[in-house]
Amino acid sequence: MKKRYSHIFFDLDNTLWDFETNSKHAMKATFDELKLYDKNIGFEEFYEVYSVNNTKMWAAYRKKQIQKKELTRQRFQLTFDTLQLKTVDAQEMNDLYLKEMPKQAHLVDGAIDVLSYLKTQGYKLFIITNGFKDVQHKKLQSSGLASYFDKVFISEEIKCPKPAKGIFEYAVKSSNAKKTASIMIGDDWEVDILGAVNFGIDSVFYSQNSNPVDLQKNRKNSISVISYLNELTSLL
């Protein structure tokens, strides 16, 4: 794989920016600000229920079954309904949470070292991310990631979320890249890896677990698997 590529496309959340850690910290700050601990609800219980609802809402959003406004409100409203919280406004909590999110700057281990290495090797680096434009841009700035990337492609701006072919096609064409010289790196098998494969570019699956998918049938699609980001330095 070495030196075959010129353009590298990264996912952002949980590939470079530690979404799991940052999201939980942002939610705890929001939870505390709204004094939800006064309502006989523990934070861990709240966050567990919210995480399930958030995942469901994002899946529906990617399939264009709901709009952004419905996603942001319903992920909290469904959580309130489950936990029988009746005096909290879902939109208010969402707005506070989204203000806290970009303040968090925890990165995946090795992220800066790997990006610095790839830049010194002459690769052109890009981001392809699902998310809201204001939040994603702020995340990149506050975490120190922004300077490493030539362009950032965000689903809300392009109006096409991963894994749809459209966002990959837009990113590759806008970067003046050739498909054969492009590679996608991400942590989500369906959204990042299968999305890239279906568009026709190679990919690296950043699996932090012990390979939860059967890759044998996908060898022809040039999918590589890593468990740590720093493994990229031996691949690229």
mmCIF file of C-alpha atoms in Angstrom:
data_model
loop_
_atom_site.group_PDB
_atom_site.id
_atom_site.type_symbol
_atom_site.label_atom_id
_atom_site.label_comp_id
_atom_site.label_asym_id
_atom_site.label_seq_id
_atom_site.Cartn_x
_atom_site.Cartn_y
_atom_site.Cartn_z
ATOM 1 C CA MET A 1 0.000 0.000 0.000
ATOM 2 C CA LYS A 2 2.963 2.322 0.613
ATOM 3 C CA LYS A 3 3.144 5.388 -1.667
ATOM 4 C CA ARG A 4 0.205 4.234 -3.751
ATOM 5 C CA TYR A 5 -1.991 7.070 -2.503
ATOM 6 C CA SER A 6 -1.784 10.852 -2.643
ATOM 7 C CA HIS A 7 -5.101 11.896 -1.020
ATOM 8 C CA ILE A 8 -6.160 10.618 2.393
ATOM 9 C CA PHE A 9 -9.703 11.167 3.674
ATOM 10 C CA PHE A 10 -10.306 10.827 7.412
ATOM 11 C CA ASP A 11 -13.489 10.478 9.383
ATOM 12 C CA LEU A 12 -13.485 12.840 12.385
ATOM 13 C CA ASP A 13 -15.513 11.483 15.314
ATOM 14 C CA ASN A 14 -13.942 8.473 17.055
ATOM 15 C CA THR A 15 -11.255 8.282 14.376
ATOM 16 C CA LEU A 16 -9.305 11.427 15.314
ATOM 17 C CA TRP A 17 -11.504 13.359 17.748
ATOM 18 C CA ASP A 18 -12.413 11.208 20.743
ATOM 19 C CA PHE A 19 -16.176 11.490 20.470
ATOM 20 C CA GLU A 20 -17.007 9.019 23.245
ATOM 21 C CA THR A 21 -14.929 10.860 25.835
ATOM 22 C CA ASN A 22 -15.768 14.365 24.652
ATOM 23 C CA SER A 23 -19.470 13.726 24.306
ATOM 24 C CA LYS A 24 -19.729 12.359 27.827
ATOM 25 C CA HIS A 25 -17.822 15.290 29.304
ATOM 26 C CA ALA A 26 -19.991 17.775 27.391
ATOM 27 C CA MET A 27 -23.157 16.012 28.510
ATOM 28 C CA LYS A 28 -22.021 15.989 32.148
ATOM 29 C CA ALA A 29 -21.429 19.743 32.002
ATOM 30 C CA THR A 30 -24.893 20.226 30.487
ATOM 31 C CA PHE A 31 -26.497 17.861 33.000
ATOM 32 C CA ASP A 32 -24.928 19.809 35.861
ATOM 33 C CA GLU A 33 -25.851 23.214 34.438
ATOM 34 C CA LEU A 34 -29.507 22.199 34.254
ATOM 35 C CA LYS A 35 -29.275 20.684 37.762
ATOM 36 C CA LEU A 36 -30.796 17.407 36.637
ATOM 37 C CA TYR A 37 -29.202 15.708 39.617
ATOM 38 C CA ASP A 38 -31.963 17.419 41.658
ATOM 39 C CA LYS A 39 -34.534 15.310 39.835
ATOM 40 C CA ASN A 40 -33.474 11.953 41.272
ATOM 41 C CA ILE A 41 -31.776 10.880 38.042
ATOM 42 C CA GLY A 42 -28.166 9.745 38.017
ATOM 43 C CA PHE A 43 -25.931 10.993 35.225
ATOM 44 C CA GLU A 44 -24.817 7.513 34.135
ATOM 45 C CA GLU A 45 -28.423 6.376 33.764
ATOM 46 C CA PHE A 46 -29.302 9.521 31.837
ATOM 47 C CA TYR A 47 -26.337 9.204 29.512
ATOM 48 C CA GLU A 48 -26.994 5.542 28.796
ATOM 49 C CA VAL A 49 -30.600 6.209 27.760
ATOM 50 C CA TYR A 50 -29.585 9.290 25.755
ATOM 51 C CA SER A 51 -26.868 7.370 23.878
ATOM 52 C CA VAL A 52 -29.372 4.769 22.684
ATOM 53 C CA ASN A 53 -31.777 7.444 21.474
ATOM 54 C CA ASN A 54 -29.027 9.500 19.860
ATOM 55 C CA THR A 55 -27.815 6.492 17.866
ATOM 56 C CA LYS A 56 -31.359 5.785 16.645
ATOM 57 C CA MET A 57 -31.959 9.387 15.634
ATOM 58 C CA TRP A 58 -28.664 9.645 13.725
ATOM 59 C CA ALA A 59 -29.452 6.422 11.860
ATOM 60 C CA ALA A 60 -32.805 7.892 10.822
ATOM 61 C CA TYR A 61 -31.129 11.192 9.846
ATOM 62 C CA ARG A 62 -28.583 9.419 7.616
ATOM 63 C CA LYS A 63 -31.473 7.684 5.852
ATOM 64 C CA LYS A 64 -33.165 11.090 5.448
ATOM 65 C CA GLN A 65 -36.153 9.912 7.488
ATOM 66 C CA ILE A 66 -35.922 12.940 9.796
ATOM 67 C CA GLN A 67 -34.536 16.450 9.578
ATOM 68 C CA LYS A 68 -31.841 18.065 11.733
ATOM 69 C CA LYS A 69 -34.333 19.903 13.961
ATOM 70 C CA GLU A 70 -36.196 16.693 14.719
ATOM 71 C CA LEU A 71 -32.961 14.809 15.425
ATOM 72 C CA THR A 72 -31.652 17.372 17.893
ATOM 73 C CA ARG A 73 -34.922 17.661 19.792
ATOM 74 C CA GLN A 74 -36.111 14.060 19.748
ATOM 75 C CA ARG A 75 -32.878 12.521 21.060
ATOM 76 C CA PHE A 76 -33.454 14.479 24.273
ATOM 77 C CA GLN A 77 -37.254 14.346 24.334
ATOM 78 C CA LEU A 78 -37.267 10.555 24.014
ATOM 79 C CA THR A 79 -34.767 10.400 26.861
ATOM 80 C CA PHE A 80 -36.933 12.635 29.039
ATOM 81 C CA ASP A 81 -39.989 10.514 28.244
ATOM 82 C CA THR A 82 -38.214 7.278 29.182
ATOM 83 C CA LEU A 83 -36.919 8.738 32.449
ATOM 84 C CA GLN A 84 -40.178 10.625 33.157
ATOM 85 C CA LEU A 85 -38.506 14.022 33.272
ATOM 86 C CA LYS A 86 -41.229 16.601 32.685
ATOM 87 C CA THR A 87 -39.745 19.978 33.581
ATOM 88 C CA VAL A 88 -36.808 20.097 31.169
ATOM 89 C CA ASP A 89 -36.959 21.581 27.679
ATOM 90 C CA ALA A 90 -35.428 19.268 25.056
ATOM 91 C CA GLN A 91 -34.331 22.061 22.730
ATOM 92 C CA GLU A 92 -32.719 24.001 25.567
ATOM 93 C CA MET A 93 -30.697 20.973 26.630
ATOM 94 C CA ASN A 94 -29.648 20.272 23.057
ATOM 95 C CA ASP A 95 -28.487 23.859 22.561
ATOM 96 C CA LEU A 96 -26.452 23.800 25.776
ATOM 97 C CA TYR A 97 -24.929 20.446 24.864
ATOM 98 C CA LEU A 98 -23.879 21.633 21.401
ATOM 99 C CA LYS A 99 -22.204 24.664 22.990
ATOM 100 C CA GLU A 100 -20.220 22.400 25.293
ATOM 101 C CA MET A 101 -19.186 19.866 22.640
ATOM 102 C CA PRO A 102 -16.633 21.978 20.726
ATOM 103 C CA LYS A 103 -14.942 22.942 23.996
ATOM 104 C CA GLN A 104 -13.816 19.354 24.456
ATOM 105 C CA ALA A 105 -10.449 18.534 22.912
ATOM 106 C CA HIS A 106 -9.581 14.922 23.717
ATOM 107 C CA LEU A 107 -8.067 13.196 20.694
ATOM 108 C CA VAL A 108 -7.678 9.537 19.837
ATOM 109 C CA ASP A 109 -4.249 8.261 20.895
ATOM 110 C CA GLY A 110 -1.635 8.987 18.259
ATOM 111 C CA ALA A 111 -3.785 11.348 16.187
ATOM 112 C CA ILE A 112 -1.382 14.308 16.070
ATOM 113 C CA ASP A 113 1.707 12.126 15.584
ATOM 114 C CA VAL A 114 0.113 10.298 12.668
ATOM 115 C CA LEU A 115 -1.158 13.464 10.988
ATOM 116 C CA SER A 116 2.234 15.129 11.366
ATOM 117 C CA TYR A 117 3.933 12.094 9.831
ATOM 118 C CA LEU A 118 1.536 12.001 6.874
ATOM 119 C CA LYS A 119 2.022 15.716 6.210
ATOM 120 C CA THR A 120 5.810 15.319 6.188
ATOM 121 C CA GLN A 121 5.409 12.486 3.678
ATOM 122 C CA GLY A 122 3.599 14.842 1.307
ATOM 123 C CA TYR A 123 0.080 13.433 1.527
ATOM 124 C CA LYS A 124 -2.899 15.737 1.063
ATOM 125 C CA LEU A 125 -5.262 15.287 4.012
ATOM 126 C CA PHE A 126 -9.024 15.808 4.168
ATOM 127 C CA ILE A 127 -11.959 15.227 6.494
ATOM 128 C CA ILE A 128 -15.272 13.644 5.507
ATOM 129 C CA THR A 129 -17.647 13.798 8.454
ATOM 130 C CA ASN A 130 -21.304 13.481 9.270
ATOM 131 C CA GLY A 131 -22.394 16.208 11.623
ATOM 132 C CA PHE A 132 -23.439 19.809 11.995
ATOM 133 C CA LYS A 133 -21.191 22.367 10.329
ATOM 134 C CA ASP A 134 -20.838 24.825 13.224
ATOM 135 C CA VAL A 135 -19.995 22.109 15.733
ATOM 136 C CA GLN A 136 -17.589 20.194 13.491
ATOM 137 C CA HIS A 137 -15.600 23.274 12.464
ATOM 138 C CA LYS A 138 -15.288 24.367 16.095
ATOM 139 C CA LYS A 139 -14.144 20.888 17.136
ATOM 140 C CA LEU A 140 -11.362 20.989 14.571
ATOM 141 C CA GLN A 141 -10.202 24.413 15.720
ATOM 142 C CA SER A 142 -10.324 23.837 19.474
ATOM 143 C CA SER A 143 -8.588 20.454 19.274
ATOM 144 C CA GLY A 144 -5.728 21.669 17.072
ATOM 145 C CA LEU A 145 -6.662 19.419 14.156
ATOM 146 C CA ALA A 146 -7.748 22.058 11.635
ATOM 147 C CA SER A 147 -4.282 23.018 10.404
ATOM 148 C CA TYR A 148 -3.538 19.506 9.141
ATOM 149 C CA PHE A 149 -6.329 19.416 6.561
ATOM 150 C CA ASP A 150 -6.606 20.959 3.115
ATOM 151 C CA LYS A 151 -10.402 20.765 3.104
ATOM 152 C CA VAL A 152 -13.187 19.590 5.371
ATOM 153 C CA PHE A 153 -16.355 18.032 3.949
ATOM 154 C CA ILE A 154 -19.336 18.049 6.312
ATOM 155 C CA SER A 155 -22.582 16.259 5.540
ATOM 156 C CA GLU A 156 -24.801 19.171 6.582
ATOM 157 C CA GLU A 157 -23.032 21.519 4.167
ATOM 158 C CA ILE A 158 -23.052 19.030 1.311
ATOM 159 C CA LYS A 159 -26.574 17.835 2.164
ATOM 160 C CA CYS A 160 -25.507 14.237 1.768
ATOM 161 C CA PRO A 161 -24.422 12.094 4.754
ATOM 162 C CA LYS A 162 -22.147 9.084 4.696
ATOM 163 C CA PRO A 163 -22.503 6.279 3.651
ATOM 164 C CA ALA A 164 -24.153 7.736 0.521
ATOM 165 C CA LYS A 165 -21.916 7.797 -2.539
ATOM 166 C CA GLY A 166 -22.617 11.475 -3.081
ATOM 167 C CA ILE A 167 -20.505 12.804 -0.233
ATOM 168 C CA PHE A 168 -17.499 10.675 -1.232
ATOM 169 C CA GLU A 169 -17.854 11.703 -4.858
ATOM 170 C CA TYR A 170 -18.120 15.372 -3.915
ATOM 171 C CA ALA A 171 -15.069 15.176 -1.659
ATOM 172 C CA VAL A 172 -12.864 13.367 -4.156
ATOM 173 C CA LYS A 173 -13.807 15.634 -7.063
ATOM 174 C CA SER A 174 -13.456 18.796 -4.974
ATOM 175 C CA SER A 175 -9.982 17.664 -3.920
ATOM 176 C CA ASN A 176 -8.871 17.082 -7.522
ATOM 177 C CA ALA A 177 -8.103 13.515 -6.512
ATOM 178 C CA LYS A 178 -8.157 10.313 -8.487
ATOM 179 C CA LYS A 179 -10.195 7.486 -7.020
ATOM 180 C CA THR A 180 -7.277 5.100 -7.439
ATOM 181 C CA ALA A 181 -5.037 7.450 -5.441
ATOM 182 C CA SER A 182 -7.582 8.075 -2.670
ATOM 183 C CA ILE A 183 -8.154 6.200 0.574
ATOM 184 C CA MET A 184 -10.706 6.579 3.387
ATOM 185 C CA ILE A 185 -9.884 5.987 7.063
ATOM 186 C CA GLY A 186 -12.681 5.578 9.583
ATOM 187 C CA ASP A 187 -14.022 3.714 12.579
ATOM 188 C CA ASP A 188 -17.579 2.976 11.410
ATOM 189 C CA TRP A 189 -17.869 -0.150 9.271
ATOM 190 C CA GLU A 190 -21.135 0.759 7.587
ATOM 191 C CA VAL A 191 -20.792 4.527 7.358
ATOM 192 C CA ASP A 192 -17.078 4.950 6.546
ATOM 193 C CA ILE A 193 -15.830 1.673 5.137
ATOM 194 C CA LEU A 194 -18.775 0.319 3.166
ATOM 195 C CA GLY A 195 -19.529 3.859 2.039
ATOM 196 C CA ALA A 196 -16.020 4.176 0.605
ATOM 197 C CA VAL A 197 -16.102 0.692 -0.920
ATOM 198 C CA ASN A 198 -19.437 1.325 -2.614
ATOM 199 C CA PHE A 199 -18.056 4.517 -4.094
ATOM 200 C CA GLY A 200 -14.976 2.658 -5.307
ATOM 201 C CA ILE A 201 -12.068 3.830 -3.175
ATOM 202 C CA ASP A 202 -9.850 1.859 -0.831
ATOM 203 C CA SER A 203 -10.237 2.127 2.904
ATOM 204 C CA VAL A 204 -8.667 1.478 6.292
ATOM 205 C CA PHE A 205 -11.001 0.273 9.031
ATOM 206 C CA TYR A 206 -9.912 1.634 12.396
ATOM 207 C CA SER A 207 -11.337 -1.109 14.598
ATOM 208 C CA GLN A 208 -10.742 -0.528 18.290
ATOM 209 C CA ASN A 209 -12.357 -3.879 19.012
ATOM 210 C CA SER A 210 -11.120 -7.333 18.039
ATOM 211 C CA ASN A 211 -12.249 -7.223 14.424
ATOM 212 C CA PRO A 212 -16.058 -7.367 14.836
ATOM 213 C CA VAL A 213 -16.739 -8.009 11.159
ATOM 214 C CA ASP A 214 -15.907 -10.741 8.692
ATOM 215 C CA LEU A 215 -13.388 -9.224 6.328
ATOM 216 C CA GLN A 216 -12.595 -12.305 4.263
ATOM 217 C CA LYS A 217 -15.244 -11.596 1.644
ATOM 218 C CA ASN A 218 -14.078 -7.975 1.379
ATOM 219 C CA ARG A 219 -10.416 -8.564 0.579
ATOM 220 C CA LYS A 220 -11.027 -7.779 -3.075
ATOM 221 C CA ASN A 221 -12.176 -4.308 -2.019
ATOM 222 C CA SER A 222 -8.760 -3.373 -0.612
ATOM 223 C CA ILE A 223 -9.870 -2.945 2.990
ATOM 224 C CA SER A 224 -7.116 -2.859 5.581
ATOM 225 C CA VAL A 225 -7.698 -3.113 9.326
ATOM 226 C CA ILE A 226 -5.825 -1.358 12.129
ATOM 227 C CA SER A 227 -6.344 -1.355 15.889
ATOM 228 C CA TYR A 228 -4.187 1.719 16.613
ATOM 229 C CA LEU A 229 -3.846 4.888 14.562
ATOM 230 C CA ASN A 230 -0.051 4.725 14.591
ATOM 231 C CA GLU A 231 -0.258 1.577 12.468
ATOM 232 C CA LEU A 232 -0.974 3.922 9.570
ATOM 233 C CA THR A 233 2.674 4.911 9.442
ATOM 234 C CA SER A 234 3.581 1.418 8.267
ATOM 235 C CA LEU A 235 0.724 1.298 5.757
ATOM 236 C CA LEU A 236 1.107 4.717 4.150
#
